[in-house]
Amino acid sequence: MTVNNLAVVGAGSMGHQIAMLSALGGYTTTLQDVSQESLDEARVKLSSIMDKWVRKEKIPAAKRDQAFENLTFTTDLTEAAGVADFVIEAVVEKLAVKREVFAKLDEIAPKHAVLVTNSSTIVSSLIADATSRPEKICNMHFFFPPLVMDCVEVVKGEHTSEETAQLTMEVSETMNRTAVLLQKEISGFVANRILFAIQKEAMSLYEGGYADFEDIDKITRKALNHPIGPFELMDLSGIDVGYYVMQQQYEETGDPKDKPSKTLSDKMKAGDLGRKTGKGFYSYNSKVNH
């Protein structure tokens, strides 16, 4: 199957950048969100990033201009998915919401269209039966921020056809991303399972009073040579994202160790979600305070 038209559902921190990767890759791309405000913000952010790329000579101005010609913004799901050959879902990390979106996409998208989820933890077998095309469903997990991070985890469920998996690999590569195929599902896949293990241990050390979060970050950077520490990373990706991921895992496993920590729960209640709200573990003005 050839992919010409691609739709991205959800214009949040992941979706708008995935849509730009698609447009840069040459696909006729539609970015859909229920919120016009989110779409307007996405357009502004992408213009800023692409202008910076041109200034730094990462891409020529003509390529930027062509990408924006390839990209359409809409609040209408039918307009986005109605002619799509390939749809990437990038909505909030809540299973019920994703199932609802996939059920709608199944009605709207052409029968040949592949529907993938960018979920970082929710395996596609929990979503596929909301559609009449389980063989055309899989995970296509980009990393934050997608325009920077050169990796995509393509994850096959037992329901996923080989053709769907290979097409998803091809789409990833057309978007100039290194794709890795996982032949079996597991919640969190590879990168995030390793990352969650680090974050859980960091949180345990912090809540146990062994070291402050700034010092844990410092040790992780200096001793383990990580580019940023676990608490800095939680602020960067969004404390709400981490919270919902852990909540989803807890609902799946029932294991109290998977439950969001008291610290994360308190920050959620306070609305301190990291960089995007100006405060998380750290406080943010125009510059980070550390």
mmCIF file with all atom_site columns, C-alpha atoms in Angstrom, residues 24-212:
data_model
loop_
_atom_site.group_PDB
_atom_site.id
_atom_site.type_symbol
_atom_site.label_atom_id
_atom_site.label_alt_id
_atom_site.label_comp_id
_atom_site.label_asym_id
_atom_site.label_entity_id
_atom_site.label_seq_id
_atom_site.pdbx_PDB_ins_code
_atom_site.Cartn_x
_atom_site.Cartn_y
_atom_site.Cartn_z
_atom_site.occupancy
_atom_site.B_iso_or_equiv
_atom_site.pdbx_formal_charge
_atom_site.auth_seq_id
_atom_site.auth_comp_id
_atom_site.auth_asym_id
_atom_site.auth_atom_id
_atom_site.pdbx_PDB_model_num
ATOM 1   C CA . LEU A 1 24  ? 8.697   17.369  5.903  1.00 0.00 ? 24  LEU A CA 1
ATOM 2   C CA . GLY A 1 25  ? 8.658   13.752  4.685  1.00 0.00 ? 25  GLY A CA 1
ATOM 3   C CA . GLY A 1 26  ? 6.470   14.814  1.763  1.00 0.00 ? 26  GLY A CA 1
ATOM 4   C CA . TYR A 1 27  ? 3.101   13.452  2.893  1.00 0.00 ? 27  TYR A CA 1
ATOM 5   C CA . THR A 1 28  ? -0.061  15.518  2.403  1.00 0.00 ? 28  THR A CA 1
ATOM 6   C CA . THR A 1 29  ? -0.746  15.931  6.119  1.00 0.00 ? 29  THR A CA 1
ATOM 7   C CA . THR A 1 30  ? -3.745  17.067  8.159  1.00 0.00 ? 30  THR A CA 1
ATOM 8   C CA . LEU A 1 31  ? -3.406  17.902  11.859 1.00 0.00 ? 31  LEU A CA 1
ATOM 9   C CA . GLN A 1 32  ? -6.721  17.650  13.717 1.00 0.00 ? 32  GLN A CA 1
ATOM 10  C CA . ASP A 1 33  ? -7.669  18.755  17.200 1.00 0.00 ? 33  ASP A CA 1
ATOM 11  C CA . VAL A 1 34  ? -11.020 19.515  18.840 1.00 0.00 ? 34  VAL A CA 1
ATOM 12  C CA . SER A 1 35  ? -9.576  22.836  20.037 1.00 0.00 ? 35  SER A CA 1
ATOM 13  C CA . GLN A 1 36  ? -8.989  25.645  17.539 1.00 0.00 ? 36  GLN A CA 1
ATOM 14  C CA . GLU A 1 37  ? -6.777  27.307  20.169 1.00 0.00 ? 37  GLU A CA 1
ATOM 15  C CA . SER A 1 38  ? -4.522  24.231  20.266 1.00 0.00 ? 38  SER A CA 1
ATOM 16  C CA . LEU A 1 39  ? -4.257  24.291  16.474 1.00 0.00 ? 39  LEU A CA 1
ATOM 17  C CA . ASP A 1 40  ? -3.384  27.993  16.469 1.00 0.00 ? 40  ASP A CA 1
ATOM 18  C CA . GLU A 1 41  ? -0.705  27.390  19.116 1.00 0.00 ? 41  GLU A CA 1
ATOM 19  C CA . ALA A 1 42  ? 0.627   24.451  17.079 1.00 0.00 ? 42  ALA A CA 1
ATOM 20  C CA . ARG A 1 43  ? 0.952   26.619  13.971 1.00 0.00 ? 43  ARG A CA 1
ATOM 21  C CA . VAL A 1 44  ? 2.846   29.325  15.893 1.00 0.00 ? 44  VAL A CA 1
ATOM 22  C CA . LYS A 1 45  ? 5.191   26.815  17.541 1.00 0.00 ? 45  LYS A CA 1
ATOM 23  C CA . LEU A 1 46  ? 5.940   25.033  14.274 1.00 0.00 ? 46  LEU A CA 1
ATOM 24  C CA . SER A 1 47  ? 6.593   28.315  12.456 1.00 0.00 ? 47  SER A CA 1
ATOM 25  C CA . SER A 1 48  ? 9.058   29.288  15.181 1.00 0.00 ? 48  SER A CA 1
ATOM 26  C CA . ILE A 1 49  ? 10.873  25.925  15.085 1.00 0.00 ? 49  ILE A CA 1
ATOM 27  C CA . MET A 1 50  ? 11.069  25.802  11.293 1.00 0.00 ? 50  MET A CA 1
ATOM 28  C CA . ASP A 1 51  ? 12.272  29.421  11.048 1.00 0.00 ? 51  ASP A CA 1
ATOM 29  C CA . LYS A 1 52  ? 15.018  28.530  13.537 1.00 0.00 ? 52  LYS A CA 1
ATOM 30  C CA . TRP A 1 53  ? 15.977  25.495  11.450 1.00 0.00 ? 53  TRP A CA 1
ATOM 31  C CA . VAL A 1 54  ? 16.288  27.710  8.372  1.00 0.00 ? 54  VAL A CA 1
ATOM 32  C CA . ARG A 1 55  ? 18.395  30.272  10.267 1.00 0.00 ? 55  ARG A CA 1
ATOM 33  C CA . LYS A 1 56  ? 20.692  27.491  11.494 1.00 0.00 ? 56  LYS A CA 1
ATOM 34  C CA . GLU A 1 57  ? 20.807  26.071  7.946  1.00 0.00 ? 57  GLU A CA 1
ATOM 35  C CA . LYS A 1 58  ? 19.395  22.699  9.040  1.00 0.00 ? 58  LYS A CA 1
ATOM 36  C CA . ILE A 1 59  ? 16.962  22.925  6.116  1.00 0.00 ? 59  ILE A CA 1
ATOM 37  C CA . PRO A 1 60  ? 16.621  25.321  3.171  1.00 0.00 ? 60  PRO A CA 1
ATOM 38  C CA . ALA A 1 61  ? 13.770  27.861  3.237  1.00 0.00 ? 61  ALA A CA 1
ATOM 39  C CA . ALA A 1 62  ? 12.172  26.103  0.260  1.00 0.00 ? 62  ALA A CA 1
ATOM 40  C CA . LYS A 1 63  ? 11.835  22.859  2.260  1.00 0.00 ? 63  LYS A CA 1
ATOM 41  C CA . ARG A 1 64  ? 10.198  24.730  5.159  1.00 0.00 ? 64  ARG A CA 1
ATOM 42  C CA . ASP A 1 65  ? 7.764   26.420  2.778  1.00 0.00 ? 65  ASP A CA 1
ATOM 43  C CA . GLN A 1 66  ? 6.924   23.109  1.073  1.00 0.00 ? 66  GLN A CA 1
ATOM 44  C CA . ALA A 1 67  ? 6.295   21.459  4.464  1.00 0.00 ? 67  ALA A CA 1
ATOM 45  C CA . PHE A 1 68  ? 3.756   24.144  5.382  1.00 0.00 ? 68  PHE A CA 1
ATOM 46  C CA . GLU A 1 69  ? 2.122   23.707  1.967  1.00 0.00 ? 69  GLU A CA 1
ATOM 47  C CA . ASN A 1 70  ? 1.791   19.999  2.777  1.00 0.00 ? 70  ASN A CA 1
ATOM 48  C CA . LEU A 1 71  ? 0.217   20.711  6.186  1.00 0.00 ? 71  LEU A CA 1
ATOM 49  C CA . THR A 1 72  ? -3.433  21.540  6.913  1.00 0.00 ? 72  THR A CA 1
ATOM 50  C CA . PHE A 1 73  ? -4.954  22.335  10.325 1.00 0.00 ? 73  PHE A CA 1
ATOM 51  C CA . THR A 1 74  ? -8.581  21.443  11.135 1.00 0.00 ? 74  THR A CA 1
ATOM 52  C CA . THR A 1 75  ? -11.017 20.788  13.989 1.00 0.00 ? 75  THR A CA 1
ATOM 53  C CA . ASP A 1 76  ? -13.016 18.436  11.721 1.00 0.00 ? 76  ASP A CA 1
ATOM 54  C CA . LEU A 1 77  ? -12.096 14.763  12.211 1.00 0.00 ? 77  LEU A CA 1
ATOM 55  C CA . THR A 1 78  ? -13.888 13.756  9.014  1.00 0.00 ? 78  THR A CA 1
ATOM 56  C CA . GLU A 1 79  ? -11.881 16.270  6.997  1.00 0.00 ? 79  GLU A CA 1
ATOM 57  C CA . ALA A 1 80  ? -8.651  14.911  8.513  1.00 0.00 ? 80  ALA A CA 1
ATOM 58  C CA . ALA A 1 81  ? -9.275  11.172  8.382  1.00 0.00 ? 81  ALA A CA 1
ATOM 59  C CA . GLY A 1 82  ? -11.834 10.854  5.586  1.00 0.00 ? 82  GLY A CA 1
ATOM 60  C CA . VAL A 1 83  ? -9.210  10.530  2.834  1.00 0.00 ? 83  VAL A CA 1
ATOM 61  C CA . ALA A 1 84  ? -6.268  9.364   4.976  1.00 0.00 ? 84  ALA A CA 1
ATOM 62  C CA . ASP A 1 85  ? -4.198  6.312   4.099  1.00 0.00 ? 85  ASP A CA 1
ATOM 63  C CA . PHE A 1 86  ? -2.516  6.403   7.497  1.00 0.00 ? 86  PHE A CA 1
ATOM 64  C CA . VAL A 1 87  ? -3.701  7.953   10.793 1.00 0.00 ? 87  VAL A CA 1
ATOM 65  C CA . ILE A 1 88  ? -1.559  8.631   13.865 1.00 0.00 ? 88  ILE A CA 1
ATOM 66  C CA . GLU A 1 89  ? -3.461  9.165   17.133 1.00 0.00 ? 89  GLU A CA 1
ATOM 67  C CA . ALA A 1 90  ? -1.710  11.444  19.640 1.00 0.00 ? 90  ALA A CA 1
ATOM 68  C CA . VAL A 1 91  ? -4.429  12.346  22.155 1.00 0.00 ? 91  VAL A CA 1
ATOM 69  C CA . VAL A 1 92  ? -4.308  12.237  25.969 1.00 0.00 ? 92  VAL A CA 1
ATOM 70  C CA . GLU A 1 93  ? -2.866  9.060   27.561 1.00 0.00 ? 93  GLU A CA 1
ATOM 71  C CA . LYS A 1 94  ? -6.221  7.684   28.724 1.00 0.00 ? 94  LYS A CA 1
ATOM 72  C CA . LEU A 1 95  ? -7.489  4.365   27.400 1.00 0.00 ? 95  LEU A CA 1
ATOM 73  C CA . ALA A 1 96  ? -11.185 5.314   27.301 1.00 0.00 ? 96  ALA A CA 1
ATOM 74  C CA . VAL A 1 97  ? -10.431 8.439   25.236 1.00 0.00 ? 97  VAL A CA 1
ATOM 75  C CA . LYS A 1 98  ? -8.216  6.525   22.808 1.00 0.00 ? 98  LYS A CA 1
ATOM 76  C CA . ARG A 1 99  ? -10.836 3.793   22.314 1.00 0.00 ? 99  ARG A CA 1
ATOM 77  C CA . GLU A 1 100 ? -13.448 6.432   21.567 1.00 0.00 ? 100 GLU A CA 1
ATOM 78  C CA . VAL A 1 101 ? -11.153 8.125   19.025 1.00 0.00 ? 101 VAL A CA 1
ATOM 79  C CA . PHE A 1 102 ? -10.335 4.818   17.304 1.00 0.00 ? 102 PHE A CA 1
ATOM 80  C CA . ALA A 1 103 ? -14.027 3.852   17.090 1.00 0.00 ? 103 ALA A CA 1
ATOM 81  C CA . LYS A 1 104 ? -14.717 7.182   15.336 1.00 0.00 ? 104 LYS A CA 1
ATOM 82  C CA . LEU A 1 105 ? -11.679 6.794   13.066 1.00 0.00 ? 105 LEU A CA 1
ATOM 83  C CA . ASP A 1 106 ? -12.841 3.307   12.098 1.00 0.00 ? 106 ASP A CA 1
ATOM 84  C CA . GLU A 1 107 ? -16.127 4.794   10.841 1.00 0.00 ? 107 GLU A CA 1
ATOM 85  C CA . ILE A 1 108 ? -14.503 7.770   9.080  1.00 0.00 ? 108 ILE A CA 1
ATOM 86  C CA . ALA A 1 109 ? -11.228 6.519   7.560  1.00 0.00 ? 109 ALA A CA 1
ATOM 87  C CA . PRO A 1 110 ? -11.137 4.524   4.295  1.00 0.00 ? 110 PRO A CA 1
ATOM 88  C CA . LYS A 1 111 ? -11.186 0.742   4.791  1.00 0.00 ? 111 LYS A CA 1
ATOM 89  C CA . HIS A 1 112 ? -7.578  0.423   3.620  1.00 0.00 ? 112 HIS A CA 1
ATOM 90  C CA . ALA A 1 113 ? -6.272  2.999   6.132  1.00 0.00 ? 113 ALA A CA 1
ATOM 91  C CA . VAL A 1 114 ? -3.853  1.953   8.868  1.00 0.00 ? 114 VAL A CA 1
ATOM 92  C CA . LEU A 1 115 ? -4.618  3.451   12.311 1.00 0.00 ? 115 LEU A CA 1
ATOM 93  C CA . VAL A 1 116 ? -1.740  3.712   14.794 1.00 0.00 ? 116 VAL A CA 1
ATOM 94  C CA . THR A 1 117 ? -1.407  5.046   18.310 1.00 0.00 ? 117 THR A CA 1
ATOM 95  C CA . ASN A 1 118 ? 1.519   7.123   19.544 1.00 0.00 ? 118 ASN A CA 1
ATOM 96  C CA . SER A 1 119 ? 0.812   5.906   23.097 1.00 0.00 ? 119 SER A CA 1
ATOM 97  C CA . SER A 1 120 ? 3.946   5.405   25.156 1.00 0.00 ? 120 SER A CA 1
ATOM 98  C CA . THR A 1 121 ? 2.432   2.720   27.374 1.00 0.00 ? 121 THR A CA 1
ATOM 99  C CA . ILE A 1 122 ? -1.043  1.634   26.230 1.00 0.00 ? 122 ILE A CA 1
ATOM 100 C CA . VAL A 1 123 ? -0.595  -1.404  23.987 1.00 0.00 ? 123 VAL A CA 1
ATOM 101 C CA . SER A 1 124 ? -2.679  -1.460  20.823 1.00 0.00 ? 124 SER A CA 1
ATOM 102 C CA . SER A 1 125 ? -4.426  -4.738  21.754 1.00 0.00 ? 125 SER A CA 1
ATOM 103 C CA . LEU A 1 126 ? -6.381  -2.683  24.329 1.00 0.00 ? 126 LEU A CA 1
ATOM 104 C CA . ILE A 1 127 ? -7.607  -0.445  21.481 1.00 0.00 ? 127 ILE A CA 1
ATOM 105 C CA . ALA A 1 128 ? -7.843  -2.686  18.391 1.00 0.00 ? 128 ALA A CA 1
ATOM 106 C CA . ASP A 1 129 ? -11.206 -4.249  19.277 1.00 0.00 ? 129 ASP A CA 1
ATOM 107 C CA . ALA A 1 130 ? -12.824 -0.801  19.258 1.00 0.00 ? 130 ALA A CA 1
ATOM 108 C CA . THR A 1 131 ? -12.443 -1.061  15.461 1.00 0.00 ? 131 THR A CA 1
ATOM 109 C CA . SER A 1 132 ? -13.419 -3.476  12.696 1.00 0.00 ? 132 SER A CA 1
ATOM 110 C CA . ARG A 1 133 ? -9.796  -3.579  11.419 1.00 0.00 ? 133 ARG A CA 1
ATOM 111 C CA . PRO A 1 134 ? -7.601  -4.950  14.248 1.00 0.00 ? 134 PRO A CA 1
ATOM 112 C CA . GLU A 1 135 ? -5.009  -6.179  11.727 1.00 0.00 ? 135 GLU A CA 1
ATOM 113 C CA . LYS A 1 136 ? -4.411  -2.534  10.716 1.00 0.00 ? 136 LYS A CA 1
ATOM 114 C CA . ILE A 1 137 ? -3.740  -1.314  14.276 1.00 0.00 ? 137 ILE A CA 1
ATOM 115 C CA . CYS A 1 138 ? -0.349  -1.017  16.035 1.00 0.00 ? 138 CYS A CA 1
ATOM 116 C CA . ASN A 1 139 ? 1.762   1.278   18.219 1.00 0.00 ? 139 ASN A CA 1
ATOM 117 C CA . MET A 1 140 ? 4.002   3.881   16.591 1.00 0.00 ? 140 MET A CA 1
ATOM 118 C CA . HIS A 1 141 ? 5.736   5.498   19.545 1.00 0.00 ? 141 HIS A CA 1
ATOM 119 C CA . PHE A 1 142 ? 7.649   8.714   18.918 1.00 0.00 ? 142 PHE A CA 1
ATOM 120 C CA . PHE A 1 143 ? 9.802   10.277  21.624 1.00 0.00 ? 143 PHE A CA 1
ATOM 121 C CA . PHE A 1 144 ? 9.545   13.798  23.006 1.00 0.00 ? 144 PHE A CA 1
ATOM 122 C CA . PRO A 1 145 ? 10.225  16.110  21.287 1.00 0.00 ? 145 PRO A CA 1
ATOM 123 C CA . PRO A 1 146 ? 9.602   14.270  17.986 1.00 0.00 ? 146 PRO A CA 1
ATOM 124 C CA . LEU A 1 147 ? 11.404  16.852  15.825 1.00 0.00 ? 147 LEU A CA 1
ATOM 125 C CA . VAL A 1 148 ? 14.578  16.246  17.857 1.00 0.00 ? 148 VAL A CA 1
ATOM 126 C CA . MET A 1 149 ? 14.466  12.614  18.963 1.00 0.00 ? 149 MET A CA 1
ATOM 127 C CA . ASP A 1 150 ? 15.510  10.187  16.226 1.00 0.00 ? 150 ASP A CA 1
ATOM 128 C CA . CYS A 1 151 ? 13.706  7.027   17.305 1.00 0.00 ? 151 CYS A CA 1
ATOM 129 C CA . VAL A 1 152 ? 10.312  5.372   16.814 1.00 0.00 ? 152 VAL A CA 1
ATOM 130 C CA . GLU A 1 153 ? 9.214   2.147   18.503 1.00 0.00 ? 153 GLU A CA 1
ATOM 131 C CA . VAL A 1 154 ? 6.858   0.227   16.186 1.00 0.00 ? 154 VAL A CA 1
ATOM 132 C CA . VAL A 1 155 ? 5.095   -2.416  18.278 1.00 0.00 ? 155 VAL A CA 1
ATOM 133 C CA . LYS A 1 156 ? 3.179   -5.389  16.862 1.00 0.00 ? 156 LYS A CA 1
ATOM 134 C CA . GLY A 1 157 ? 0.314   -6.931  18.767 1.00 0.00 ? 157 GLY A CA 1
ATOM 135 C CA . GLU A 1 158 ? -0.930  -10.450 18.019 1.00 0.00 ? 158 GLU A CA 1
ATOM 136 C CA . HIS A 1 159 ? -3.708  -8.753  16.015 1.00 0.00 ? 159 HIS A CA 1
ATOM 137 C CA . THR A 1 160 ? -1.296  -6.673  13.873 1.00 0.00 ? 160 THR A CA 1
ATOM 138 C CA . SER A 1 161 ? -0.549  -7.885  10.349 1.00 0.00 ? 161 SER A CA 1
ATOM 139 C CA . GLU A 1 162 ? 3.010   -8.027  9.079  1.00 0.00 ? 162 GLU A CA 1
ATOM 140 C CA . GLU A 1 163 ? 1.976   -5.659  6.270  1.00 0.00 ? 163 GLU A CA 1
ATOM 141 C CA . THR A 1 164 ? 0.791   -3.057  8.809  1.00 0.00 ? 164 THR A CA 1
ATOM 142 C CA . ALA A 1 165 ? 4.027   -3.326  10.811 1.00 0.00 ? 165 ALA A CA 1
ATOM 143 C CA . GLN A 1 166 ? 6.202   -2.980  7.708  1.00 0.00 ? 166 GLN A CA 1
ATOM 144 C CA . LEU A 1 167 ? 4.181   -0.046  6.379  1.00 0.00 ? 167 LEU A CA 1
ATOM 145 C CA . THR A 1 168 ? 4.543   1.713   9.742  1.00 0.00 ? 168 THR A CA 1
ATOM 146 C CA . MET A 1 169 ? 8.300   1.135   9.592  1.00 0.00 ? 169 MET A CA 1
ATOM 147 C CA . GLU A 1 170 ? 8.357   2.644   6.086  1.00 0.00 ? 170 GLU A CA 1
ATOM 148 C CA . VAL A 1 171 ? 6.347   5.700   7.181  1.00 0.00 ? 171 VAL A CA 1
ATOM 149 C CA . SER A 1 172 ? 8.776   6.217   10.090 1.00 0.00 ? 172 SER A CA 1
ATOM 150 C CA . GLU A 1 173 ? 11.727  6.107   7.717  1.00 0.00 ? 173 GLU A CA 1
ATOM 151 C CA . THR A 1 174 ? 10.057  8.506   5.245  1.00 0.00 ? 174 THR A CA 1
ATOM 152 C CA . MET A 1 175 ? 9.730   10.872  8.222  1.00 0.00 ? 175 MET A CA 1
ATOM 153 C CA . ASN A 1 176 ? 13.524  10.518  8.604  1.00 0.00 ? 176 ASN A CA 1
ATOM 154 C CA . ARG A 1 177 ? 13.250  8.631   11.894 1.00 0.00 ? 177 ARG A CA 1
ATOM 155 C CA . THR A 1 178 ? 15.084  5.475   12.952 1.00 0.00 ? 178 THR A CA 1
ATOM 156 C CA . ALA A 1 179 ? 12.391  2.853   13.471 1.00 0.00 ? 179 ALA A CA 1
ATOM 157 C CA . VAL A 1 180 ? 12.785  -0.269  15.610 1.00 0.00 ? 180 VAL A CA 1
ATOM 158 C CA . LEU A 1 181 ? 10.242  -3.098  15.372 1.00 0.00 ? 181 LEU A CA 1
ATOM 159 C CA . LEU A 1 182 ? 9.128   -4.861  18.564 1.00 0.00 ? 182 LEU A CA 1
ATOM 160 C CA . GLN A 1 183 ? 7.587   -8.234  17.721 1.00 0.00 ? 183 GLN A CA 1
ATOM 161 C CA . LYS A 1 184 ? 5.712   -8.515  21.030 1.00 0.00 ? 184 LYS A CA 1
ATOM 162 C CA . GLU A 1 185 ? 3.653   -6.112  23.138 1.00 0.00 ? 185 GLU A CA 1
ATOM 163 C CA . ILE A 1 186 ? 4.605   -5.043  26.633 1.00 0.00 ? 186 ILE A CA 1
ATOM 164 C CA . SER A 1 187 ? 3.337   -1.947  28.434 1.00 0.00 ? 187 SER A CA 1
ATOM 165 C CA . GLY A 1 188 ? 5.918   0.837   28.234 1.00 0.00 ? 188 GLY A CA 1
ATOM 166 C CA . PHE A 1 189 ? 7.849   -0.948  25.440 1.00 0.00 ? 189 PHE A CA 1
ATOM 167 C CA . VAL A 1 190 ? 11.656  -0.753  25.753 1.00 0.00 ? 190 VAL A CA 1
ATOM 168 C CA . ALA A 1 191 ? 12.810  2.827   26.336 1.00 0.00 ? 191 ALA A CA 1
ATOM 169 C CA . ASN A 1 192 ? 10.081  3.804   28.786 1.00 0.00 ? 192 ASN A CA 1
ATOM 170 C CA . ARG A 1 193 ? 10.378  0.621   30.846 1.00 0.00 ? 193 ARG A CA 1
ATOM 171 C CA . ILE A 1 194 ? 14.040  1.470   31.407 1.00 0.00 ? 194 ILE A CA 1
ATOM 172 C CA . LEU A 1 195 ? 13.173  5.143   31.990 1.00 0.00 ? 195 LEU A CA 1
ATOM 173 C CA . PHE A 1 196 ? 10.330  4.357   34.432 1.00 0.00 ? 196 PHE A CA 1
ATOM 174 C CA . ALA A 1 197 ? 12.656  2.131   36.444 1.00 0.00 ? 197 ALA A CA 1
ATOM 175 C CA . ILE A 1 198 ? 15.080  5.063   36.802 1.00 0.00 ? 198 ILE A CA 1
ATOM 176 C CA . GLN A 1 199 ? 12.297  7.547   37.645 1.00 0.00 ? 199 GLN A CA 1
ATOM 177 C CA . LYS A 1 200 ? 10.697  5.229   40.224 1.00 0.00 ? 200 LYS A CA 1
ATOM 178 C CA . GLU A 1 201 ? 14.015  4.701   41.984 1.00 0.00 ? 201 GLU A CA 1
ATOM 179 C CA . ALA A 1 202 ? 14.791  8.444   41.861 1.00 0.00 ? 202 ALA A CA 1
ATOM 180 C CA . MET A 1 203 ? 11.383  9.224   43.374 1.00 0.00 ? 203 MET A CA 1
ATOM 181 C CA . SER A 1 204 ? 11.876  6.573   46.069 1.00 0.00 ? 204 SER A CA 1
ATOM 182 C CA . LEU A 1 205 ? 15.243  8.096   47.020 1.00 0.00 ? 205 LEU A CA 1
ATOM 183 C CA . TYR A 1 206 ? 13.731  11.597  47.087 1.00 0.00 ? 206 TYR A CA 1
ATOM 184 C CA . GLU A 1 207 ? 10.633  10.648  49.108 1.00 0.00 ? 207 GLU A CA 1
ATOM 185 C CA . GLY A 1 208 ? 12.819  8.580   51.428 1.00 0.00 ? 208 GLY A CA 1
ATOM 186 C CA . GLY A 1 209 ? 14.835  11.693  52.253 1.00 0.00 ? 209 GLY A CA 1
ATOM 187 C CA . TYR A 1 210 ? 18.146  10.330  50.968 1.00 0.00 ? 210 TYR A CA 1
ATOM 188 C CA . ALA A 1 211 ? 18.808  13.294  48.683 1.00 0.00 ? 211 ALA A CA 1
ATOM 189 C CA . ASP A 1 212 ? 16.985  16.318  47.320 1.00 0.00 ? 212 ASP A CA 1
#
